[in-house]
Amino acid sequence: MIEVDEKNLIRCPVCEAVNIDKDKENRCRRCGSPIYKYRRFKTEKSWAYLITAIIAYIPANLYPMLVSTQFGKTEESTIVGGIILMWESGSYPIAAVIFFASILVPIMKFLVLVYLLISVKYPLGKDKKVNKHKLYYMTETIGPWSMIDVFVVAILAALIHMHNVQIIAGTAATAFALSVFFTLLAAQVFDESLIKENR
Amino acid sequence: MKIENEDALDHLIICHQCHTLHEEIPIEDGTKACCVECRSVLYRYDSRLIDHGFALSLTTLIFFAVANFFPLVQIEMLGNEQFITIPMTFFSLFENGFYVVGMLCAVVLFLFPLAIFVLYVMLFLMLKLKKGEDLSRRLLVWLSYMKPWSMNDIFLISILVALVKLIGYAQIHMGVAFWALAVFVLLDIYMTKHIHLKEIWMLRKQIFAEKQ
Ligand SMILES: [Zn+2]
Ligand SMILES: [Zn+2]
């Protein structure tokens, strides 16, 4: 017989098995993955990825995302420029989709992760009825959707390369893809059990 | 709370969305159990999980192959005809020197989705034959690492966005691969919703416990 405190039960982030929190040497009893092995560093790793993602998001908005050449005339458009262009030409749904995927989702994700990372160290939002686990789950689910614009550019660049009309990806595509990649990493290494400790 | 050994923890579930602790109870065949706090599905019970899972993952794999071999879309523009396949989208990025984006696209659109369904097929086959206790554990771990990095559903929406942008400039014909990709995405969503890795873990435990 083992006496278990319900508060000491944690979920393996890999296989979801319920484990008893043994603090230092946590290895999942089912899949063998180390659970929260970066506990010594707590949030540092997640911060590092997140800051990289935020830095990469700046050139992603300054440099052109799409470079199109029509009959020798070259036009470059940034993410915001592309959205305005689509809006002015009456393609409201497309403008809305790109705005949601490239502006709203990344910034929301940055804000939520910053909030979560601060709130596990300082008693932030302790009294409010915010379910931080659900907040985390939501950003995890909608996060990858920010890749839409990168995919659209990849499709257009592969499809349109004719004599007179060409589309190629711009520098922002690389910066944006890196930003998405590091945000996903930051969320993945975020130690969910820290939420519990400071609730 | 008192338990006999750590194995008894398998009767407990922590909701993957809101982290509420639940106790697992037996449910009827073909039904599901939901979280009382957030209504998300905790687990399902399917007495023929291996057969269903095997058939589903094999079918999905076939649609994935079709989606990658055939033309996705074809356009006619200024008297030129042009078509693309899924691999062409990331190869063209490589050709233009966009190695980072190209690699990322290749991984999330091709390598991981392919690996995921190959692993599923292998996994269900191993459970059916009651072999590979150790390997099946490793496959399940790999699967849970790869699953968040498969983005074909997002790619499908991106194709539609790209094509709407081209309306008025070009004539567009959908290729076979587009429909195959749509079916692949639907099957993928169905599989993610109906067969949780958690249920496969439980099944695996049961199968290899019986064997001993
Ligand atoms: Zn585990
Ligand atoms: Zn729940």
XYZ file of C-alpha atoms and ligand atoms in Angstrom:
413
model
C 0.000 0.000 0.000
C 1.245 3.459 -0.887
C -0.190 6.599 0.533
C -0.613 9.157 -2.234
C -1.504 12.784 -1.954
C -3.713 13.762 -4.887
C -1.805 17.011 -5.177
C 1.345 15.060 -5.967
C -0.075 13.438 -9.059
C 1.298 14.711 -12.331
C 0.603 13.814 -15.932
C 3.373 12.565 -18.187
C 3.598 15.138 -20.990
C 4.471 12.378 -23.474
C 2.042 9.510 -22.827
C -0.411 11.197 -20.430
C 0.000 8.510 -17.772
C -0.644 9.621 -14.197
C 2.555 9.578 -12.152
C 3.520 10.319 -8.589
C 5.700 13.421 -8.431
C 9.057 12.314 -7.079
C 10.603 15.725 -7.620
C 14.181 15.026 -8.725
C 14.239 11.712 -10.495
C 10.990 11.744 -12.364
C 10.751 9.111 -15.030
C 7.357 8.110 -16.400
C 6.492 4.635 -15.113
C 4.797 3.782 -18.433
C 6.817 5.271 -21.280
C 10.106 5.942 -19.501
C 10.327 9.576 -20.615
C 11.897 11.939 -18.140
C 9.156 14.175 -16.761
C 10.117 17.787 -16.335
C 13.808 17.077 -16.264
C 14.556 20.761 -16.708
C 12.988 21.536 -13.390
C 16.284 22.988 -12.190
C 16.053 25.615 -14.891
C 12.298 25.973 -14.405
C 11.237 28.465 -17.039
C 14.561 29.568 -18.534
C 14.462 27.265 -21.530
C 10.963 28.302 -22.446
C 11.898 31.980 -22.072
C 14.903 31.508 -24.363
C 12.794 29.987 -27.151
C 10.054 32.553 -26.697
C 12.439 35.514 -26.888
C 14.028 34.040 -30.022
C 10.542 33.721 -31.531
C 9.640 37.317 -30.683
C 12.925 38.598 -32.139
C 12.370 36.600 -35.339
C 8.867 38.067 -35.610
C 10.295 41.581 -36.110
C 12.120 40.975 -39.437
C 9.157 38.795 -40.423
C 7.109 41.978 -40.496
C 9.727 44.347 -41.893
C 10.973 42.314 -44.851
C 8.874 41.304 -47.851
C 6.979 38.026 -47.597
C 6.277 37.804 -51.295
C 8.186 39.099 -54.309
C 6.281 39.108 -57.580
C 7.644 40.002 -60.982
C 5.214 40.910 -63.755
C 6.634 41.755 -67.168
C 9.885 42.940 -65.623
C 8.187 44.986 -62.923
C 9.032 43.790 -59.423
C 6.687 44.237 -56.517
C 7.378 43.343 -52.913
C 4.791 43.013 -50.198
C 5.141 42.535 -46.456
C 2.650 40.582 -44.356
C 0.704 43.704 -43.363
C 1.066 45.133 -46.878
C -0.390 41.923 -48.315
C -3.352 42.064 -45.948
C -4.089 45.710 -46.843
C -3.773 44.871 -50.541
C -6.254 41.999 -50.250
C -8.646 44.151 -48.206
C -8.577 47.003 -50.719
C -9.174 44.667 -53.625
C -12.281 43.338 -51.884
C -11.023 39.905 -50.822
C -12.220 40.403 -47.251
C -12.284 36.717 -46.219
C -8.689 36.195 -47.376
C -7.519 39.370 -45.678
C -9.257 38.221 -42.489
C -7.716 34.735 -42.636
C -4.187 36.076 -43.145
C -4.686 38.699 -40.433
C -5.852 35.998 -38.026
C -3.030 33.581 -38.912
C -0.083 35.966 -39.239
C -0.856 38.759 -36.785
C -3.484 37.711 -34.261
C -2.378 34.122 -33.517
C 1.373 34.838 -33.126
C 0.830 37.900 -30.908
C -1.804 36.113 -28.811
C 0.587 33.215 -28.374
C 3.438 35.504 -27.312
C 1.186 37.245 -24.789
C -0.250 34.037 -23.348
C 3.179 32.431 -22.983
C 4.654 35.563 -21.382
C 1.667 35.663 -19.020
C 2.020 31.975 -18.132
C 5.781 32.188 -17.659
C 5.451 35.206 -15.367
C 2.477 33.779 -13.500
C 4.314 30.598 -12.499
C 7.013 32.667 -10.808
C 4.943 35.451 -9.343
C 1.427 35.132 -7.960
C -0.253 36.650 -10.973
C -3.923 35.949 -11.610
C -4.020 33.718 -8.583
C -7.376 34.946 -7.382
C -8.986 35.149 -10.799
C -10.833 32.200 -12.227
C -8.540 31.806 -15.201
C -7.879 28.187 -16.037
C -4.264 28.448 -17.093
C -4.180 24.858 -18.275
C -7.010 25.594 -20.671
C -5.345 28.792 -21.816
C -2.184 26.808 -22.531
C -4.133 24.080 -24.329
C -5.907 26.651 -26.512
C -2.702 28.330 -27.656
C -1.182 24.904 -28.347
C -4.131 24.086 -30.600
C -4.355 27.323 -32.573
C -0.589 27.964 -32.668
C 0.287 25.966 -35.798
C -2.394 27.803 -37.792
C -0.036 30.760 -38.083
C 1.793 28.728 -40.738
C -0.968 29.507 -43.286
C 0.796 32.473 -44.886
C 4.084 30.577 -45.211
C 2.281 27.711 -46.956
C 0.386 30.111 -49.223
C 3.666 31.716 -50.295
C 5.230 28.273 -50.860
C 2.283 27.211 -53.034
C 2.241 30.439 -55.069
C 6.020 30.363 -55.542
C 5.884 26.770 -56.806
C 2.918 27.464 -59.061
C 3.773 30.802 -60.610
C 7.096 30.756 -62.359
C 6.396 31.559 -65.972
C 8.188 33.669 -68.554
C 6.578 36.959 -67.734
C 5.097 36.378 -64.339
C 6.990 35.030 -61.366
C 6.442 34.812 -57.646
C 9.167 33.984 -55.162
C 9.201 33.915 -51.394
C 10.741 36.858 -49.542
C 13.146 37.026 -46.613
C 10.224 37.370 -44.208
C 9.155 33.805 -44.989
C 12.298 32.444 -43.312
C 11.982 34.793 -40.334
C 8.301 33.997 -39.932
C 8.808 30.239 -40.180
C 11.549 30.447 -37.542
C 9.284 32.512 -35.318
C 6.509 29.903 -35.530
C 8.988 27.091 -34.958
C 10.434 28.662 -31.806
C 6.996 29.576 -30.409
C 5.949 25.940 -30.796
C 9.161 24.849 -29.054
C 8.657 27.371 -26.252
C 5.172 26.018 -25.642
C 6.381 22.429 -25.788
C 9.120 22.817 -23.176
C 6.857 24.825 -20.898
C 6.508 22.872 -17.665
C 2.770 22.543 -17.106
C 3.237 21.276 -13.584
C 4.504 24.727 -12.588
C 1.001 26.092 -13.097
C -0.223 23.827 -10.331
C 2.513 24.829 -7.918
C 1.586 28.463 -8.058
C -2.182 28.419 -8.136
C -5.812 8.286 -1.101
C -4.327 4.798 -0.784
C -3.286 2.621 -3.689
C -1.812 -0.858 -3.888
C 1.045 -0.111 -6.261
C 1.968 2.399 -8.946
C 0.196 0.314 -11.563
C -3.109 1.218 -9.959
C -2.509 4.790 -11.124
C -3.688 3.618 -14.544
C -7.232 3.889 -13.218
C -6.734 7.606 -12.885
C -6.851 10.173 -15.669
C -5.829 13.796 -15.658
C -7.882 15.701 -18.243
C -5.593 16.849 -21.056
C -7.319 20.213 -21.318
C -8.062 21.367 -17.783
C -5.984 19.000 -15.635
C -8.867 17.764 -13.475
C -8.250 14.378 -11.880
C -10.719 11.637 -12.812
C -11.173 7.992 -12.008
C -11.612 5.691 -14.954
C -14.809 3.630 -15.002
C -15.745 0.862 -17.447
C -18.012 2.149 -20.206
C -20.098 0.468 -22.900
C -18.637 -0.534 -26.240
C -18.549 2.360 -28.698
C -19.167 5.072 -26.129
C -16.974 7.778 -24.631
C -16.312 9.316 -21.241
C -16.131 13.101 -20.907
C -14.562 15.457 -18.390
C -17.083 16.887 -15.920
C -15.260 20.218 -15.843
C -14.664 21.010 -19.511
C -16.634 18.361 -21.448
C -13.592 17.243 -23.468
C -13.378 13.531 -24.286
C -11.297 11.604 -21.753
C -11.344 8.165 -23.322
C -13.391 5.871 -25.526
C -13.988 2.179 -25.471
C -13.877 0.178 -28.688
C -13.673 -3.594 -28.342
C -12.250 -3.921 -31.867
C -9.737 -1.087 -31.589
C -6.895 -3.019 -33.256
C -8.894 -3.912 -36.376
C -10.435 -0.474 -36.691
C -7.129 1.262 -36.057
C -5.248 -0.919 -38.524
C -7.810 -0.501 -41.312
C -8.049 3.231 -40.725
C -4.312 3.903 -40.662
C -3.681 1.778 -43.757
C -6.434 3.582 -45.697
C -5.079 6.939 -44.587
C -1.593 5.944 -45.718
C -2.908 5.034 -49.191
C -4.629 8.401 -49.533
C -1.400 10.080 -48.402
C 0.531 8.300 -51.171
C -2.013 9.396 -53.802
C -1.962 12.959 -52.465
C 1.812 13.136 -52.910
C 2.148 11.469 -56.307
C -0.464 13.229 -58.395
C -0.926 16.887 -59.393
C -2.498 19.004 -56.670
C -3.700 21.889 -58.812
C -3.205 22.957 -62.373
C -3.483 26.500 -63.626
C -3.674 28.164 -67.017
C -2.254 31.652 -67.123
C -1.316 33.778 -70.132
C -1.293 30.698 -72.311
C 1.016 28.806 -69.953
C 0.037 25.673 -68.142
C 1.515 24.831 -64.784
C 0.822 22.206 -62.150
C 2.213 21.410 -58.723
C 2.424 18.378 -56.484
C 2.876 18.569 -52.714
C 6.630 17.722 -52.820
C 7.126 20.404 -55.493
C 6.096 23.119 -53.017
C 9.055 22.478 -50.763
C 11.471 21.546 -53.540
C 10.842 24.907 -55.184
C 11.685 26.595 -51.873
C 14.978 24.678 -51.833
C 15.733 25.718 -55.426
C 15.267 29.371 -54.497
C 17.594 29.075 -51.521
C 14.953 29.037 -48.790
C 16.433 26.052 -46.988
C 14.977 26.734 -43.542
C 11.396 27.182 -44.726
C 11.849 24.320 -47.187
C 13.037 21.965 -44.461
C 10.236 22.984 -42.121
C 7.616 22.455 -44.844
C 9.132 19.102 -45.827
C 8.995 17.942 -42.210
C 5.483 19.094 -41.296
C 3.861 18.290 -44.651
C 5.651 15.132 -45.694
C 8.148 13.423 -43.393
C 6.181 13.472 -40.137
C 2.717 12.697 -41.581
C 4.247 9.781 -43.491
C 6.153 8.551 -40.436
C 3.089 8.894 -38.198
C 0.904 6.645 -40.321
C 3.663 4.129 -41.029
C 4.191 3.892 -37.255
C 0.438 3.496 -36.674
C 0.279 0.613 -39.166
C 3.309 -1.058 -37.543
C 1.917 -0.502 -34.079
C -1.493 -2.042 -34.746
C 0.167 -4.932 -36.569
C 2.410 -5.600 -33.551
C -0.532 -5.470 -31.163
C -2.482 -7.848 -33.387
C 0.404 -10.328 -33.434
C 1.078 -9.677 -29.731
C 4.755 -9.065 -30.456
C 7.278 -6.322 -29.787
C 6.506 -5.152 -26.271
C 9.553 -2.911 -26.145
C 9.390 -1.612 -29.704
C 5.696 -0.743 -29.402
C 6.506 1.397 -26.376
C 9.116 3.289 -28.342
C 6.785 3.759 -31.323
C 4.111 5.229 -29.054
C 6.612 7.682 -27.588
C 7.750 8.755 -31.080
C 4.138 9.150 -32.167
C 3.324 11.544 -29.366
C 6.399 13.618 -30.165
C 5.549 13.833 -33.860
C 1.792 14.372 -33.739
C 1.846 18.115 -32.995
C 4.166 18.656 -35.965
C 1.883 17.360 -38.682
C 0.181 20.223 -40.506
C -1.636 18.892 -43.549
C -4.968 20.296 -42.386
C -3.458 23.777 -42.323
C -1.880 23.168 -45.722
C -5.277 22.237 -47.191
C -6.749 25.575 -46.082
C -3.625 27.323 -47.425
C -4.232 25.810 -50.876
C -7.730 27.304 -50.903
C -6.398 30.701 -49.791
C -3.712 30.629 -52.498
C -6.239 29.686 -55.170
C -8.715 32.384 -54.157
C -5.864 34.865 -54.579
C -5.386 33.591 -58.148
C -9.049 33.863 -59.169
C -9.282 36.346 -61.996
C -5.661 35.878 -63.028
C -5.702 32.227 -63.943
C -7.933 29.308 -64.774
C -7.770 26.749 -62.001
C -8.265 22.988 -62.193
C -8.192 20.848 -59.089
C -6.082 17.734 -59.397
C -6.604 14.213 -58.046
C -4.148 14.872 -55.233
C -6.265 17.724 -53.890
C -9.220 15.415 -53.257
C -6.913 12.716 -51.902
C -5.403 15.275 -49.524
C -8.888 16.359 -48.418
C -9.806 12.728 -47.635
C -6.439 12.254 -45.906
C -7.071 15.278 -43.684
C -10.601 14.089 -42.833
C -9.328 10.606 -41.942
C -6.502 12.148 -39.924
C -8.969 14.284 -37.944
C -11.268 11.296 -37.427
C -8.361 9.196 -36.219
C -7.110 11.902 -33.825
C -10.617 12.312 -32.405
C -11.504 8.653 -32.089
C -8.299 6.803 -31.349
C -6.295 8.413 -28.584
C -2.773 7.250 -27.915
C -3.919 6.750 -24.342
C -6.299 3.996 -25.431
C -3.508 2.289 -27.370
C -1.311 2.430 -24.254
C -4.064 0.748 -22.228
C -4.609 -1.875 -24.929
C -0.892 -2.549 -25.081
C -0.721 -3.042 -21.330
C -3.661 -5.437 -21.459
C -2.263 -7.455 -24.383
C 1.195 -7.932 -22.943
C -0.144 -8.617 -19.450
C -2.299 -11.425 -20.846
C 0.689 -12.896 -22.611
C 2.755 -13.311 -19.472
Zn 4.847 8.691 -19.995
Zn -11.336 18.715 -18.468
